[in-house]
Amino acid sequence: MSGRPRRAPTPAVVIDVSIGDLAWGDGAALEALVARTVQAAITVVPLHPAPGAELSVLFTDDRQMRALNGRWRNKDAPTNVLSFPAPLPGGGVLGDIVLARETVAAEAAAEGKTIDAHVAHLVLHGFLHLFGFDHGTAAAAARMEATERRVLAALGIPDPYDGD
């Protein structure tokens, strides 16, 4: 992993942002985007992480994401985002979120979205998974998507499911 982890505090969460693929660009801008997204989720949903809870976000490439997806989900392909909840819910560590640059960029281009809007959506999606949100059933998916829409609207980001 290249780049030094950055810490982005929100009132309730300390976020460690690591840039594993320098092609992601401006780490400070990514850090700010993650912090705004997490703060919006905490406020809008609302979510109640323990004070000072820690979140790790890694911005990597498709090669590393493919390895992670293979190891943890038995899928030999990259994916856009993975979430790894902490083993002890409610503790001082929330978990990890990983995003793959090439996949995220390709999806954003194909869907006519900005990279920032798509990254915010995926960070939010991963963050909600850390709090037990899921999309394994139609009802759970509808709940999660409705929550994502509300939080993204608060950030001024268009509905990511519009046109689905």
Tab-separated table of C-alpha atoms in Angstrom:
chain	number	residue	atom	x	y	z
A	1	MET	CA	0.000	0.000	0.000
A	2	SER	CA	1.356	3.398	-0.870
A	3	GLY	CA	0.459	6.627	0.783
A	4	ARG	CA	0.196	7.354	4.467
A	5	PRO	CA	-3.144	6.847	6.224
A	6	ARG	CA	-4.958	10.109	6.813
A	7	ARG	CA	-7.306	10.728	9.729
A	8	ALA	CA	-10.582	12.479	9.051
A	9	PRO	CA	-12.511	13.152	12.261
A	10	THR	CA	-16.267	13.447	12.387
A	11	PRO	CA	-18.026	14.158	15.690
A	12	ALA	CA	-18.498	10.451	16.339
A	13	VAL	CA	-16.042	8.598	14.084
A	14	VAL	CA	-12.313	8.723	13.428
A	15	ILE	CA	-11.683	7.754	9.814
A	16	ASP	CA	-8.373	6.378	8.573
A	17	VAL	CA	-8.149	6.902	4.805
A	18	SER	CA	-5.410	5.047	2.939
A	19	ILE	CA	-4.603	5.456	-0.730
A	20	GLY	CA	-3.346	2.128	-2.073
A	21	ASP	CA	-3.442	3.287	-5.697
A	22	LEU	CA	-2.097	6.770	-6.280
A	23	ALA	CA	-4.149	7.001	-9.488
A	24	TRP	CA	-7.097	7.862	-7.197
A	25	GLY	CA	-5.581	11.338	-7.045
A	26	ASP	CA	-6.040	13.885	-4.283
A	27	GLY	CA	-6.087	12.052	-0.958
A	28	ALA	CA	-7.237	15.151	0.917
A	29	ALA	CA	-10.274	15.467	-1.358
A	30	LEU	CA	-11.123	11.779	-0.872
A	31	GLU	CA	-10.709	12.175	2.889
A	32	ALA	CA	-13.111	15.136	2.905
A	33	LEU	CA	-15.647	13.273	0.747
A	34	VAL	CA	-15.569	10.252	3.051
A	35	ALA	CA	-15.952	12.457	6.156
A	36	ARG	CA	-18.941	14.330	4.654
A	37	THR	CA	-20.592	11.066	3.613
A	38	VAL	CA	-20.112	9.406	6.997
A	39	GLN	CA	-21.345	12.507	8.843
A	40	ALA	CA	-24.450	12.654	6.641
A	41	ALA	CA	-25.200	8.995	7.322
A	42	ILE	CA	-24.797	9.459	11.069
A	43	THR	CA	-27.094	12.494	11.007
A	44	VAL	CA	-29.780	11.488	8.500
A	45	VAL	CA	-30.325	7.806	9.317
A	46	PRO	CA	-29.484	8.369	12.313
A	47	LEU	CA	-26.716	5.981	13.278
A	48	HIS	CA	-25.132	5.894	16.714
A	49	PRO	CA	-21.506	4.770	16.621
A	50	ALA	CA	-19.594	4.726	19.879
A	51	PRO	CA	-17.816	8.054	20.478
A	52	GLY	CA	-14.395	7.909	18.845
A	53	ALA	CA	-15.265	4.757	16.901
A	54	GLU	CA	-12.781	4.009	14.127
A	55	LEU	CA	-13.414	3.386	10.451
A	56	SER	CA	-10.788	2.441	7.884
A	57	VAL	CA	-11.280	3.248	4.193
A	58	LEU	CA	-8.866	1.960	1.563
A	59	PHE	CA	-8.847	3.330	-1.974
A	60	THR	CA	-7.138	0.625	-4.023
A	61	ASP	CA	-7.067	-0.887	-7.505
A	62	ASP	CA	-8.865	-3.760	-9.228
A	63	ARG	CA	-5.918	-6.140	-8.740
A	64	GLN	CA	-5.993	-5.868	-4.951
A	65	MET	CA	-9.805	-5.832	-4.881
A	66	ARG	CA	-9.892	-9.031	-6.940
A	67	ALA	CA	-7.599	-10.685	-4.378
A	68	LEU	CA	-9.777	-9.507	-1.472
A	69	ASN	CA	-12.983	-10.548	-3.228
A	70	GLY	CA	-11.492	-13.969	-3.936
A	71	ARG	CA	-10.276	-14.462	-0.388
A	72	TRP	CA	-13.385	-13.274	1.454
A	73	ARG	CA	-16.233	-13.946	-0.991
A	74	ASN	CA	-14.803	-16.702	-3.218
A	75	LYS	CA	-15.342	-14.506	-6.286
A	76	ASP	CA	-12.472	-14.286	-8.750
A	77	ALA	CA	-13.232	-10.770	-9.966
A	78	PRO	CA	-12.904	-7.229	-8.707
A	79	THR	CA	-15.948	-5.471	-7.322
A	80	ASN	CA	-16.664	-1.815	-6.615
A	81	VAL	CA	-16.806	-1.893	-2.804
A	82	LEU	CA	-16.303	-4.363	0.021
A	83	SER	CA	-17.165	-3.900	3.681
A	84	PHE	CA	-15.609	-5.755	6.550
A	85	PRO	CA	-17.530	-5.202	9.796
A	86	ALA	CA	-15.556	-5.385	13.018
A	87	PRO	CA	-15.940	-8.753	14.719
A	88	LEU	CA	-17.371	-7.187	17.885
A	89	PRO	CA	-20.302	-4.895	17.028
A	90	GLY	CA	-20.722	-1.799	19.148
A	91	GLY	CA	-17.051	-1.525	19.995
A	92	GLY	CA	-14.496	1.126	19.217
A	93	VAL	CA	-13.823	-0.200	15.710
A	94	LEU	CA	-16.588	-0.140	13.091
A	95	GLY	CA	-14.718	-1.968	10.352
A	96	ASP	CA	-13.162	-1.447	6.946
A	97	ILE	CA	-14.417	-0.279	3.555
A	98	VAL	CA	-12.413	-0.893	0.357
A	99	LEU	CA	-13.058	0.675	-3.070
A	100	ALA	CA	-11.477	-0.330	-6.414
A	101	ARG	CA	-10.540	2.565	-8.687
A	102	GLU	CA	-10.918	1.005	-12.144
A	103	THR	CA	-14.284	-0.583	-11.369
A	104	VAL	CA	-15.627	2.560	-9.687
A	105	ALA	CA	-14.475	4.761	-12.591
A	106	ALA	CA	-15.941	2.421	-15.221
A	107	GLU	CA	-19.296	2.273	-13.408
A	108	ALA	CA	-19.453	6.036	-12.975
A	109	ALA	CA	-18.727	6.584	-16.686
A	110	ALA	CA	-21.249	3.942	-17.786
A	111	GLU	CA	-23.954	5.416	-15.541
A	112	GLY	CA	-23.205	9.065	-16.361
A	113	LYS	CA	-22.254	9.897	-12.765
A	114	THR	CA	-19.368	11.893	-11.425
A	115	ILE	CA	-16.646	9.900	-9.689
A	116	ASP	CA	-17.304	11.852	-6.468
A	117	ALA	CA	-21.025	11.042	-6.524
A	118	HIS	CA	-20.328	7.367	-7.132
A	119	VAL	CA	-17.606	7.215	-4.466
A	120	ALA	CA	-19.945	8.872	-1.941
A	121	HIS	CA	-22.661	6.340	-2.782
A	122	LEU	CA	-20.282	3.391	-2.416
A	123	VAL	CA	-18.763	4.676	0.832
A	124	LEU	CA	-22.291	5.153	2.172
A	125	HIS	CA	-23.285	1.678	0.973
A	126	GLY	CA	-20.283	0.146	2.717
A	127	PHE	CA	-20.835	2.209	5.853
A	128	LEU	CA	-24.460	1.061	6.102
A	129	HIS	CA	-23.295	-2.561	5.842
A	130	LEU	CA	-21.129	-1.952	8.917
A	131	PHE	CA	-24.343	-1.081	10.782
A	132	GLY	CA	-26.174	-4.222	9.691
A	133	PHE	CA	-27.943	-2.943	6.577
A	134	ASP	CA	-28.197	-5.611	3.901
A	135	HIS	CA	-29.711	-6.240	0.484
A	136	GLY	CA	-30.122	-10.018	0.654
A	137	THR	CA	-33.896	-9.864	0.316
A	138	ALA	CA	-36.172	-7.562	-1.661
A	139	ALA	CA	-37.444	-5.933	1.547
A	140	ALA	CA	-33.940	-5.402	2.947
A	141	ALA	CA	-32.730	-4.029	-0.401
A	142	ALA	CA	-35.668	-1.607	-0.568
A	143	ARG	CA	-34.899	-0.390	2.976
A	144	MET	CA	-31.197	0.042	2.237
A	145	GLU	CA	-31.802	1.826	-1.086
A	146	ALA	CA	-34.343	4.185	0.512
A	147	THR	CA	-31.808	5.003	3.238
A	148	GLU	CA	-29.084	5.617	0.650
A	149	ARG	CA	-31.401	7.933	-1.307
A	150	ARG	CA	-32.159	10.018	1.801
A	151	VAL	CA	-28.519	10.399	2.805
A	152	LEU	CA	-27.317	11.161	-0.727
A	153	ALA	CA	-30.102	13.721	-1.180
A	154	ALA	CA	-28.855	15.457	1.977
A	155	LEU	CA	-25.441	15.625	0.287
A	156	GLY	CA	-26.975	17.042	-2.910
A	157	ILE	CA	-26.223	13.853	-4.865
A	158	PRO	CA	-28.864	12.608	-7.326
A	159	ASP	CA	-30.689	9.317	-6.755
A	160	PRO	CA	-28.233	6.596	-7.799
A	161	TYR	CA	-31.099	4.212	-8.550
A	162	ASP	CA	-32.961	6.590	-10.854
A	163	GLY	CA	-33.433	4.749	-14.111
A	164	ASP	CA	-33.008	1.252	-12.637
